[in-house]
Amino acid sequence: MKALSFNNVSKEYSVGHGVVRALDGISFDIESEKVTVILGPSGSGKSTMLNLIGGMDKLTSGQLMVFGENISQYSERELTKYRRNRIGFVFQFYNLIPSLNAYENVAIVQKMNGNSFCAKEMIRNVGLENRLKHFPSELSGGELQRLSIARALCKNPDILLCDEPTGALDSETGRMVLELLTDMAKKYKKTVVIVTHNASIALCADTVVHLKDGHIEEVVKNEKPLSVDEVDW
Amino acid sequence: MLLIKKMCRDLWNMKSQFLSIFLMCMLGVLIYSGIECVWYGMEVESDKYFAETNLADVWLNGNNITYSDKNRIEGIESVEQTQLSAVYDSFLDENNEENIRLIANAADNISKPYNYSGKKYDPNGDGIWLDKDYADAKDVSVGDFIRVYDDEKNFKLKVEGLVYSPEYISYTGTLTSIIPKHEKYTFGYVSLDTLQDINSSVRYNQLKMVVEEDTDFYELKTRIHSLLEEKYINCIELSEFNQVYSFVSKIQQIKKMAIMFSVIFLLLAILCIRTTMKRIVQKQRIQIGILKAVGIYNFAIKIHYAMYGFIVSIIATLLGYILAPRTIAPVLLDLQKDFYSMPKWSIISSNYSIVLIVLMVLICTITAWLSCTNIAKEVPAQSLRNQVIDSNKKTFIENIEGLWNNLSFEWRWVLRDASRNKARTLIAIVGVFGSMMLLIASLGLQDSINKNNDVIYNEQYTYYKQLTVSPLMTEEDKAEIEQKLFGDYQWVMSISGECKNSKNIGTVNVFVIDKGYYYNIKNANHISIELPEDGLVVSKQTAKELEIKKNEYINLLYKGTEIPIKVSDIQPIGTPQGLFCSKEYWQDLGLEFVPNTLLTGKSKNLSDIEEESFVKETVEKSVQVEEADRVIDSVRGVIILLIMAAISLSVVILYNLALLNFSEKYREYATLKVLGAFNAEIKGVIYKGSVLNVLLGWIIGTVVGWYFLKLYVYTISTTTTVYSPFIKVSSYICATLVALGCSIFVNFVVARKAIAIDMVESLKSVE
């Protein structure tokens, strides 16, 4: 089943007096309950794609279908509902609220979606059950990202959208976080989209979309994705 | 040079934050300097005026004071100069409605009239040197003739000159009047010969004295009394001489007011600059690291950030200093001109304004300097790293688990945030409480004066008209009046006497009140005071001045005899100030009750009574009420100033803080938006963030505002009228609505920014 379908999607930005075409007529599909990595160097259009999938920006032309619904026609409010109910976001820099403790950071999004998982259960799943009352400033980078994953999953979204999830972590911690991410996605049957420039992550993905200068260079299907342990980081 | 460019750009980019510092500094100096220009101008001009005219320090009133008495008094060590005077009250019209006090000085050395036009005052010359304000009111010029009426006779006098008198700066003519009415109560200087032509029985009855600075007035008055014996009436020192002292105390009042306001604004400016600079420096942490990495010295970096405080505060304070004498000062000074007669009014700023400017600039600069010292101490690599926000401390509310666990996550977030940003929370509270305090003070001031007037003229005095009658009125005249008024009257005897106890001697007003229902003395709590049978009641203000205690005996000097009287009670009485006793008690003391005031209701025979020769003056209560209401005009400028300050204070400070808060939490709000929070939910968090500050500020502002009003009302109280703090419920609601309205408006403006939050910001690194 197709989770996401990009049909001739273009995105242009006005810069000064000119126009920059960040995505140029892109078409590809992302399968549901699979891990897809969008890979590319700086300026390739990764962030633009992330913004479009995340409902944070609107495309200029084309069609973006999410589980059969054309979100490119959505109003601001519909996009907010889309982000609220269907997208779980994992940030590169965790983006946890410093004044809320671990439990509160997850529980604050729990009420956003009527179909949410229990916050405490989610925190237990990411192995932070002993850190419930700790504040972000008291957690390590790996713990912060695990908490961020718990927060993203707690809403029970259709798609887990991850922006460089290991970008701010050392290799060992990054490996652990990636393992957790893929395990959790499998456990909860979530579609995972990871936007990164780290080619090593691509080896663990079911599908890898190579982006360059706003175009798709190639879409690679991994028949046998490697487990995180097997990847040479 | 590059750092200067950077500073200019930073100042421009953070203009709204710097605007609040700018406004606080400017308002602080503008208000202080504006008020200071008024009091200092009044002080300088009055000092000059008093020195030039050699204002007396002591006025001795007595009967037929001779040159021999004068010489004996001059023998007292502390007495430096003396001058005999004859003071006599007469009229300028046949109907006895225009009162004139004629003064004949034996020489022109002490309390010399200040010559405005015409000839200089000659104590032996013919003609009259007339009050300049009366001349203006009645269009009289030098060279014109006026007539002085005394008994059945009248005398034509040529106006030789127009003068101001240092002794008549605030001359109201009667105890019942608050505001000078120059066309009704005036004065003029003549020679003794001229005065004796008008009334041959007039003799010198006053001795003006200049005494040494450290004179013991208790001793001086006692010695003069023993020298003059039965001739002695009273001895008044400057602080008791209301015609002059009300002006001196007004200067002190305005001075205190200036200090009160400037302290508030100075504190707010300090808080504003501390919060803003700390935020700027924190935000530019990485920039500081870069500056250090490229080799810029720590000292240069500190100077760079100190300059932010310096530049903003110096421009703001200088602007305030320049604007003050052109804006606030003339408005406030004009209000004083109705109440006081001075030959010259000036707006002068003193060195205190300069001191305040230096102080404000220094504090702002030092605060800005201190805000970057910690970061400047770090090594560049440390500054270049993101700083982890330390948020692992519990707030005290978290200890109340029952309450805490029932709070929503948004509330927990807001409460922890407030607790961790104490300075910012404090300044937000101060912004609301400062505004609430100023609003309560400004509206309460008006209410207090109105309430005071209401109590005096509706509860204390219930008469329709007040008639001043001659003490020479016979018992038959009195009986005839009583008959004509069918019992609808009340007699009051008001005299001025010297009161003495073991510590002080002072001149006081004594009110002997006959039975009746037109004069009901009320205390500050608006409770009627019953006059005791075995003593008198002393107003709290008089008791404080003369250090009189309850149940002690004081000596009242009346008609040359010292009468011991028991002080039965001391009561906070609004107005008038003095001693109060019943006619019965007065007569029990063996003293004659000679009323000089008749209070009446509406009566068909009243116009007949007013025609009687022994009726010197009549005044309707409604006229007195109008006059009392004019006092509000004198403070209206200050009230408007306070309201404007309150509104600008709350809007500027709260906007600055709300913006600061919003920009600091921008990334968190952007994250929430990415996570799917609706704009209304983000706005809700923004509103919740201010609710607590507003609530606390409002509560503290209510309490502190009441005390500020008390202090403020106390500073505007005069020697004759003591105001009690009062605020109407409607005024309090109005103050609340304005203070809360400003906060709601500011939050509404800031919350609207939630719509435009750029979600992409949440994806960026923390910088």
mmCIF file of C-alpha atoms in Angstrom, chain A residues 36-42 44-54 56 87-95 144-145 148-149 151-152 159-169 177-178 181 191-198 201, chain B residues 667 671 674-675 759-766:
data_model
loop_
_atom_site.group_PDB
_atom_site.id
_atom_site.type_symbol
_atom_site.label_atom_id
_atom_site.label_comp_id
_atom_site.label_asym_id
_atom_site.label_seq_id
_atom_site.Cartn_x
_atom_site.Cartn_y
_atom_site.Cartn_z
ATOM 1 C CA THR A 36 12.360 5.046 3.572
ATOM 2 C CA VAL A 37 15.495 7.169 3.632
ATOM 3 C CA ILE A 38 15.700 10.364 1.639
ATOM 4 C CA LEU A 39 19.379 10.913 1.020
ATOM 5 C CA GLY A 40 21.176 13.801 -0.510
ATOM 6 C CA PRO A 41 23.812 16.439 -0.029
ATOM 7 C CA SER A 42 23.111 20.007 1.133
ATOM 8 C CA SER A 44 19.450 18.738 -2.795
ATOM 9 C CA GLY A 45 15.890 19.517 -1.630
ATOM 10 C CA LYS A 46 15.755 17.138 1.382
ATOM 11 C CA SER A 47 14.459 19.762 3.800
ATOM 12 C CA THR A 48 11.876 20.965 1.292
ATOM 13 C CA MET A 49 10.624 17.425 0.900
ATOM 14 C CA LEU A 50 10.513 17.037 4.680
ATOM 15 C CA ASN A 51 8.526 20.256 4.999
ATOM 16 C CA LEU A 52 6.043 19.096 2.378
ATOM 17 C CA ILE A 53 5.577 15.630 3.882
ATOM 18 C CA GLY A 54 5.309 17.182 7.345
ATOM 19 C CA MET A 56 4.743 22.520 7.125
ATOM 20 C CA ILE A 87 2.588 12.790 11.513
ATOM 21 C CA GLY A 88 5.026 11.976 14.300
ATOM 22 C CA PHE A 89 8.065 14.210 14.060
ATOM 23 C CA VAL A 90 11.552 13.329 15.275
ATOM 24 C CA PHE A 91 13.827 16.392 15.223
ATOM 25 C CA GLN A 92 17.587 16.486 14.784
ATOM 26 C CA PHE A 93 17.925 18.678 17.901
ATOM 27 C CA TYR A 94 15.176 16.866 19.851
ATOM 28 C CA ASN A 95 13.103 20.013 20.399
ATOM 29 C CA LEU A 144 16.827 13.026 24.522
ATOM 30 C CA GLN A 145 16.388 11.485 21.090
ATOM 31 C CA SER A 148 11.735 12.533 21.136
ATOM 32 C CA ILE A 149 10.887 9.197 19.452
ATOM 33 C CA ARG A 151 6.827 11.704 21.871
ATOM 34 C CA ALA A 152 6.491 11.185 18.107
ATOM 35 C CA ILE A 159 3.995 8.370 9.423
ATOM 36 C CA LEU A 160 7.086 8.854 11.523
ATOM 37 C CA LEU A 161 9.012 11.716 9.936
ATOM 38 C CA CYS A 162 12.610 11.985 11.105
ATOM 39 C CA ASP A 163 14.919 14.886 10.359
ATOM 40 C CA GLU A 164 18.548 13.760 10.717
ATOM 41 C CA PRO A 165 17.653 11.734 13.834
ATOM 42 C CA THR A 166 21.258 10.783 14.525
ATOM 43 C CA GLY A 167 22.805 14.035 13.293
ATOM 44 C CA ALA A 168 23.537 15.419 16.737
ATOM 45 C CA LEU A 169 24.708 12.136 18.254
ATOM 46 C CA VAL A 177 18.733 5.436 18.417
ATOM 47 C CA LEU A 178 18.385 4.175 14.862
ATOM 48 C CA LEU A 181 13.542 3.797 15.698
ATOM 49 C CA THR A 191 5.753 4.166 7.936
ATOM 50 C CA VAL A 192 9.122 5.780 8.636
ATOM 51 C CA VAL A 193 10.611 8.526 6.495
ATOM 52 C CA ILE A 194 14.153 9.523 7.446
ATOM 53 C CA VAL A 195 15.706 12.592 5.861
ATOM 54 C CA THR A 196 19.479 12.489 6.160
ATOM 55 C CA HIS A 197 22.796 12.997 4.451
ATOM 56 C CA ASN A 198 24.270 10.008 6.302
ATOM 57 C CA ILE A 201 21.593 4.888 7.486
ATOM 58 C CA ARG B 667 11.404 27.548 18.899
ATOM 59 C CA THR B 671 7.879 22.754 17.657
ATOM 60 C CA VAL B 674 4.978 21.095 13.909
ATOM 61 C CA LEU B 675 3.549 18.596 16.365
ATOM 62 C CA MET B 759 7.698 26.048 11.694
ATOM 63 C CA VAL B 760 11.010 25.659 9.880
ATOM 64 C CA GLU B 761 12.619 27.501 12.829
ATOM 65 C CA SER B 762 12.042 24.374 14.906
ATOM 66 C CA LEU B 763 14.308 22.398 12.602
ATOM 67 C CA LYS B 764 17.243 24.720 13.076
ATOM 68 C CA SER B 765 19.985 24.381 15.624
ATOM 69 C CA VAL B 766 19.651 26.415 18.856
#
